[in-house]
């Protein structure tokens, strides 16, 4: 069974993806080995607490949880304007208290190192926040990331504009050095960029569909989160006037379980770490087909309808079980 480490900064769409993962785990399709939280959408304490609450909500509070490595002198702002002051739609107080203890928790980079050493070649890392934890693990223990079966990243923007600057997407812009390190340390990362994730709109109608199927604390959370994120995505013009919640981070799960919904190209992905206007830009040289020094598979097309239909079915399953 696929063993997963979910590296995340919840984050509305992170929380949603974590629920999707829990559904697939309940269906016996994966084993959630650890969740490693990262600083990003909000500070590391809140991403940890949010992840803990979402694990409890889905019934997976026993899963090990790491606290995010913090980086001094990082200039990037968080994304509280999109995800709420608590990082999770300002509704995290409606959830049961966190079961994991932030103060006593192991750091995410150490947890990643431990697990990769314990299960070499077996673990898929789904990285849906800034890549700080993965880069820190590689710095502490060079070569460790090569022990992952696969590293699947939500991040970057190639043929579409960024969502933080014209050139850069949030997860990469937040810590470009970390992203560059991870990409240059692995030969086979999978990259799910804004090019496809900006098409993944979870609509208010889908939330209603879930609510009409079953009503409990989980469906209420999904409905409230969808409502908050829909407003935020509209306010910041991320959905071009269409109502819906952009579930970017779920694309990593689609890659693993619904690969027929994605089309990839092979490329050598690089990250701009110096540029005045282009800091955090992801790019590959399109003049050549990458044959020898490619490091990634980049998704550039998605079957939006198919992917969202599978997501909806799986979330309904979790809500009823
Ligand atoms: C990414 O940035 C974050 O705000 C989201 O959670 C997602 O991981 C999209 O650019
Ligand atoms: Ca995220």
Coordinates of C-alpha atoms and ligand atoms in Angstrom, one line a residue:
X1 CA 0.0 0.0 0.0
X2 CA 1.3 3.5 -0.8
X3 CA 2.9 5.1 2.1
X4 CA 2.4 8.9 2.3
X5 CA 4.1 11.8 4.1
X6 CA 1.9 14.9 3.6
X7 CA 4.0 18.1 3.9
X8 CA 1.6 20.9 4.3
X9 CA 0.8 24.4 5.6
X10 CA -3.0 24.4 6.3
X11 CA -4.3 26.5 4.7
X12 CA -7.9 26.0 3.4
X13 CA -7.0 23.9 0.4
X14 CA -4.4 22.0 2.4
X15 CA -7.1 21.1 4.9
X16 CA -9.3 20.0 2.1
X17 CA -6.6 17.8 0.6
X18 CA -5.9 16.3 4.0
X19 CA -9.5 15.3 4.2
X20 CA -9.3 13.7 0.8
X21 CA -6.2 11.8 1.9
X22 CA -8.1 10.5 5.0
X23 CA -10.9 9.3 2.8
X24 CA -8.5 7.3 0.6
X25 CA -6.8 5.9 3.7
X26 CA -10.2 4.8 5.0
X27 CA -10.8 3.1 1.7
X28 CA -7.6 1.2 2.2
X29 CA -5.8 2.8 -0.6
X30 CA -2.9 4.5 1.3
X31 CA -1.2 4.6 4.6
X32 CA -0.6 8.0 6.1
X33 CA 2.8 7.7 7.7
X34 CA 3.2 11.2 8.9
X35 CA 2.0 14.8 8.4
X36 CA 4.8 17.3 8.4
X37 CA 3.6 20.9 8.8
X38 CA 5.4 23.9 7.3
X39 CA 5.3 27.6 7.8
X40 CA 3.6 29.3 4.8
X41 CA -0.1 30.2 4.6
X42 CA 0.2 31.0 8.3
X43 CA 2.9 30.6 11.0
X44 CA 4.2 27.2 12.0
X45 CA 2.3 27.0 15.2
X46 CA -1.1 27.5 13.5
X47 CA -0.4 25.2 10.6
X48 CA 0.5 22.5 13.2
X49 CA -2.7 23.1 15.2
X50 CA -4.8 23.2 12.1
X51 CA -3.4 20.0 10.8
X52 CA -4.0 18.3 14.1
X53 CA -7.6 19.4 14.2
X54 CA -8.3 18.2 10.6
X55 CA -6.7 14.9 11.5
X56 CA -9.1 14.6 14.4
X57 CA -12.1 15.6 12.3
X58 CA -11.3 12.7 9.9
X59 CA -10.6 10.2 12.7
X60 CA -6.8 10.1 12.1
X61 CA -5.5 11.8 15.2
X62 CA -3.0 9.0 15.8
X63 CA -1.0 10.0 12.8
X64 CA 2.4 11.5 13.7
X65 CA 2.6 15.3 13.2
X66 CA 5.8 17.3 12.8
X67 CA 6.2 21.0 13.5
X68 CA 7.5 23.3 10.8
X69 CA 11.1 24.3 10.5
X70 CA 11.3 28.1 10.6
X71 CA 13.7 30.1 8.5
X72 CA 15.2 33.3 9.9
X73 CA 15.3 36.4 7.6
X74 CA 12.7 35.1 5.2
X75 CA 11.0 38.1 3.7
X76 CA 7.9 36.5 2.4
X77 CA 4.4 37.4 3.8
X78 CA 1.9 34.7 4.8
X79 CA -1.4 34.2 3.0
X80 CA -3.7 35.1 5.9
X81 CA -5.6 37.5 3.6
X82 CA -6.7 34.4 1.6
X83 CA -6.9 31.6 4.2
X84 CA -8.1 33.7 7.2
X85 CA -6.3 34.9 10.4
X86 CA -6.2 31.4 11.7
X87 CA -5.1 30.0 8.3
X88 CA -8.2 28.0 8.0
X89 CA -11.2 30.2 7.1
X90 CA -11.5 31.7 10.6
X91 CA -13.5 28.6 11.5
X92 CA -10.9 26.5 13.2
X93 CA -12.4 27.4 16.6
X94 CA -15.5 25.4 15.7
X95 CA -13.4 22.2 15.5
X96 CA -12.4 20.0 18.5
X97 CA -9.2 20.9 20.2
X98 CA -5.9 19.8 18.7
X99 CA -4.7 16.4 20.0
X100 CA -1.0 16.9 19.2
X101 CA 1.2 19.0 21.4
X102 CA 3.2 21.7 19.4
X103 CA 5.8 22.3 22.1
X104 CA 6.7 18.6 22.4
X105 CA 6.4 17.8 18.7
X106 CA 9.4 16.7 16.6
X107 CA 10.5 19.0 13.9
X108 CA 9.2 18.2 10.4
X109 CA 12.7 17.8 8.8
X110 CA 13.7 15.2 11.5
X111 CA 10.4 13.3 11.0
X112 CA 11.0 13.2 7.3
X113 CA 14.6 11.9 7.8
X114 CA 13.4 9.2 10.3
X115 CA 10.6 8.0 8.1
X116 CA 12.7 7.9 4.9
X117 CA 15.4 6.0 6.7
X118 CA 12.9 3.6 8.1
X119 CA 11.2 2.9 4.7
X120 CA 13.7 3.6 2.0
X121 CA 12.2 3.6 -1.5
X122 CA 8.7 3.2 -0.2
X123 CA 7.4 6.7 0.8
X124 CA 5.7 9.2 -1.5
X125 CA 6.0 12.7 -0.2
X126 CA 3.2 15.0 -1.2
X127 CA 4.5 18.5 -0.7
X128 CA 1.9 21.2 -0.8
X129 CA 3.5 24.1 1.1
X130 CA 6.8 26.0 0.8
X131 CA 9.6 23.4 0.5
X132 CA 11.4 24.5 3.7
X133 CA 11.1 21.2 5.6
X134 CA 12.3 19.1 2.6
X135 CA 15.2 21.4 1.9
X136 CA 16.2 21.3 5.6
X137 CA 16.1 17.5 5.7
X138 CA 18.4 17.4 2.6
X139 CA 20.8 19.9 4.2
X140 CA 21.0 18.0 7.4
X141 CA 21.3 14.6 5.7
X142 CA 22.5 15.0 2.0
X143 CA 21.0 12.4 -0.2
X144 CA 18.0 11.7 2.1
X145 CA 15.4 12.8 -0.4
X146 CA 16.6 10.2 -2.9
X147 CA 15.2 7.7 -0.5
X148 CA 11.7 8.8 -1.3
X149 CA 9.8 6.7 -3.8
X150 CA 8.4 9.9 -5.3
X151 CA 8.2 13.6 -4.4
X152 CA 5.1 15.3 -5.7
X153 CA 5.0 19.1 -5.4
X154 CA 2.2 21.6 -5.8
X155 CA 3.9 24.7 -6.8
X156 CA 5.2 26.9 -9.6
X157 CA 3.6 28.6 -12.7
X158 CA 4.9 28.0 -16.2
X159 CA 2.6 29.3 -18.9
X160 CA 0.3 31.3 -16.7
X161 CA 1.1 34.2 -14.4
X162 CA 2.0 33.6 -10.7
X163 CA -0.4 34.3 -7.9
X164 CA 2.0 36.3 -5.6
X165 CA 3.9 38.2 -8.3
X166 CA 3.6 38.2 -12.0
X167 CA 6.1 35.5 -12.1
X168 CA 5.9 33.5 -8.9
X169 CA 3.5 31.1 -7.3
X170 CA 3.1 31.2 -3.5
X171 CA 4.8 27.9 -2.4
X172 CA 7.9 28.6 -4.4
X173 CA 8.0 32.4 -3.8
X174 CA 7.8 31.9 0.0
X175 CA 11.2 30.1 0.0
X176 CA 12.8 30.0 -3.4
X177 CA 16.1 28.7 -2.1
X178 CA 14.4 25.7 -0.6
X179 CA 12.5 25.0 -3.8
X180 CA 15.7 25.2 -5.8
X181 CA 17.5 22.9 -3.4
X182 CA 14.7 20.2 -3.6
X183 CA 14.5 20.3 -7.4
X184 CA 18.2 20.0 -7.8
X185 CA 18.5 17.2 -5.3
X186 CA 16.0 14.8 -7.0
X187 CA 15.7 13.5 -10.6
X188 CA 12.1 12.6 -10.6
X189 CA 10.0 15.2 -8.9
X190 CA 6.4 15.6 -10.1
X191 CA 5.3 19.2 -10.3
X192 CA 1.6 20.3 -10.3
X193 CA 1.7 24.0 -11.1
X194 CA -0.9 26.8 -11.2
X195 CA -1.3 26.0 -14.9
X196 CA -3.6 23.2 -13.8
X197 CA -4.5 23.9 -10.2
X198 CA -6.2 27.2 -11.1
X199 CA -8.7 25.1 -12.9
X200 CA -9.7 23.1 -9.9
X201 CA -12.7 24.9 -8.5
X202 CA -14.7 23.2 -5.8
X203 CA -18.1 25.0 -6.2
X204 CA -20.7 25.9 -3.6
X205 CA -23.0 23.5 -5.5
X206 CA -20.6 20.7 -4.7
X207 CA -20.6 21.7 -1.0
X208 CA -24.4 21.6 -1.1
X209 CA -24.4 18.2 -2.7
X210 CA -22.2 16.9 0.2
X211 CA -24.5 18.5 2.7
X212 CA -27.6 17.0 1.2
X213 CA -26.0 13.6 1.4
X214 CA -25.1 13.7 5.1
X215 CA -25.0 16.3 7.9
X216 CA -22.4 16.2 10.6
X217 CA -19.5 18.2 11.9
X218 CA -17.4 17.2 8.9
X219 CA -19.9 18.3 6.3
X220 CA -20.5 21.5 8.2
X221 CA -16.8 22.3 8.2
X222 CA -16.5 21.6 4.5
X223 CA -19.4 23.9 3.8
X224 CA -18.1 26.7 6.0
X225 CA -14.6 26.4 4.6
X226 CA -15.9 26.4 1.0
X227 CA -18.0 29.5 1.8
X228 CA -15.0 31.4 3.2
X229 CA -12.5 30.4 0.5
X230 CA -15.0 31.1 -2.3
X231 CA -15.4 34.7 -1.0
X232 CA -11.6 35.1 -0.6
X233 CA -10.8 33.6 -4.0
X234 CA -13.4 36.0 -5.6
X235 CA -12.1 39.0 -3.6
X236 CA -8.5 38.5 -4.7
X237 CA -9.6 37.8 -8.3
X238 CA -8.2 34.3 -8.3
X239 CA -11.1 32.7 -10.0
X240 CA -11.9 35.3 -12.7
X241 CA -15.2 36.1 -11.3
X242 CA -16.4 32.5 -11.0
X243 CA -17.7 31.3 -7.6
X244 CA -15.6 28.5 -6.1
X245 CA -12.8 27.4 -3.9
X246 CA -9.5 26.7 -5.6
X247 CA -8.4 23.3 -4.3
X248 CA -4.8 23.5 -5.6
X249 CA -3.2 21.1 -3.2
X250 CA -5.6 18.3 -4.1
X251 CA -3.8 18.0 -7.5
X252 CA -1.0 16.0 -5.8
X253 CA -3.5 13.4 -4.7
X254 CA -5.1 13.3 -8.1
X255 CA -1.6 12.5 -9.6
X256 CA -1.4 9.4 -7.4
X257 CA -4.9 8.0 -7.5
X258 CA -6.4 9.5 -10.7
X259 CA -3.4 9.9 -13.0
X260 CA -5.6 9.6 -16.1
X261 CA -6.8 13.1 -15.3
X262 CA -3.4 14.7 -15.9
X263 CA -1.0 15.1 -18.8
X264 CA 2.7 15.7 -18.2
X265 CA 5.8 16.9 -20.0
X266 CA 9.4 16.0 -19.0
X267 CA 11.5 19.0 -18.2
X268 CA 14.4 20.4 -16.3
X269 CA 12.7 22.7 -13.9
X270 CA 14.6 25.5 -12.3
X271 CA 13.8 28.3 -9.8
X272 CA 14.9 31.9 -10.0
X273 CA 16.5 32.8 -6.7
X274 CA 18.1 36.1 -7.6
X275 CA 15.8 38.1 -9.8
X276 CA 14.5 41.5 -8.8
X277 CA 11.2 41.0 -10.5
X278 CA 11.4 37.3 -11.2
X279 CA 12.3 35.9 -7.7
X280 CA 10.6 32.6 -7.3
X281 CA 9.8 32.0 -10.9
X282 CA 9.8 28.4 -12.1
X283 CA 10.9 27.8 -15.6
X284 CA 12.2 25.2 -18.1
X285 CA 14.0 25.8 -21.3
X286 CA 11.5 25.1 -24.1
X287 CA 13.9 25.4 -26.9
X288 CA 15.1 21.8 -26.3
X289 CA 13.4 18.6 -25.4
X290 CA 14.9 17.5 -22.1
X291 CA 16.5 14.2 -22.7
X292 CA 19.4 13.9 -20.3
X293 CA 19.3 16.4 -17.4
X294 CA 15.5 16.6 -16.8
X295 CA 14.6 16.5 -13.2
X296 CA 10.7 16.6 -13.2
X297 CA 7.4 15.7 -14.7
X298 CA 5.3 18.8 -15.0
X299 CA 1.5 18.7 -15.4
X300 CA 0.3 21.1 -18.0
X301 CA -3.2 19.8 -18.8
X302 CA -6.0 18.5 -16.6
X303 CA -9.3 16.8 -17.1
X304 CA -11.0 19.2 -14.6
X305 CA -14.4 17.5 -14.6
X306 CA -13.0 14.0 -14.1
X307 CA -10.7 15.1 -11.3
X308 CA -13.4 17.0 -9.4
X309 CA -15.9 14.2 -9.8
X310 CA -13.5 11.8 -8.1
X311 CA -12.7 14.3 -5.4
X312 CA -16.4 14.7 -4.7
X313 CA -17.1 11.0 -4.5
X314 CA -14.2 10.5 -2.1
X315 CA -15.2 13.4 0.2
X316 CA -18.7 12.0 0.3
X317 CA -17.3 8.7 1.3
X318 CA -15.4 10.2 4.2
X319 CA -18.5 12.2 5.4
X320 CA -20.6 9.0 5.5
X321 CA -18.0 6.7 7.2
Ligands
LIG1 C1 -0.5 27.3 -3.0 O1 -0.4 28.4 -2.1 C2 -1.1 28.2 -0.9 O2 -1.7 29.4 -0.5 C3 -2.0 27.1 -1.2 O3 -2.3 26.4 0.0 C4 -1.4 26.3 -2.3 O4 -0.5 25.3 -1.7 C5 -1.2 27.8 -4.3 O5 -0.4 28.7 -4.9
LIG2 CA1 -0.7 24.7 0.7

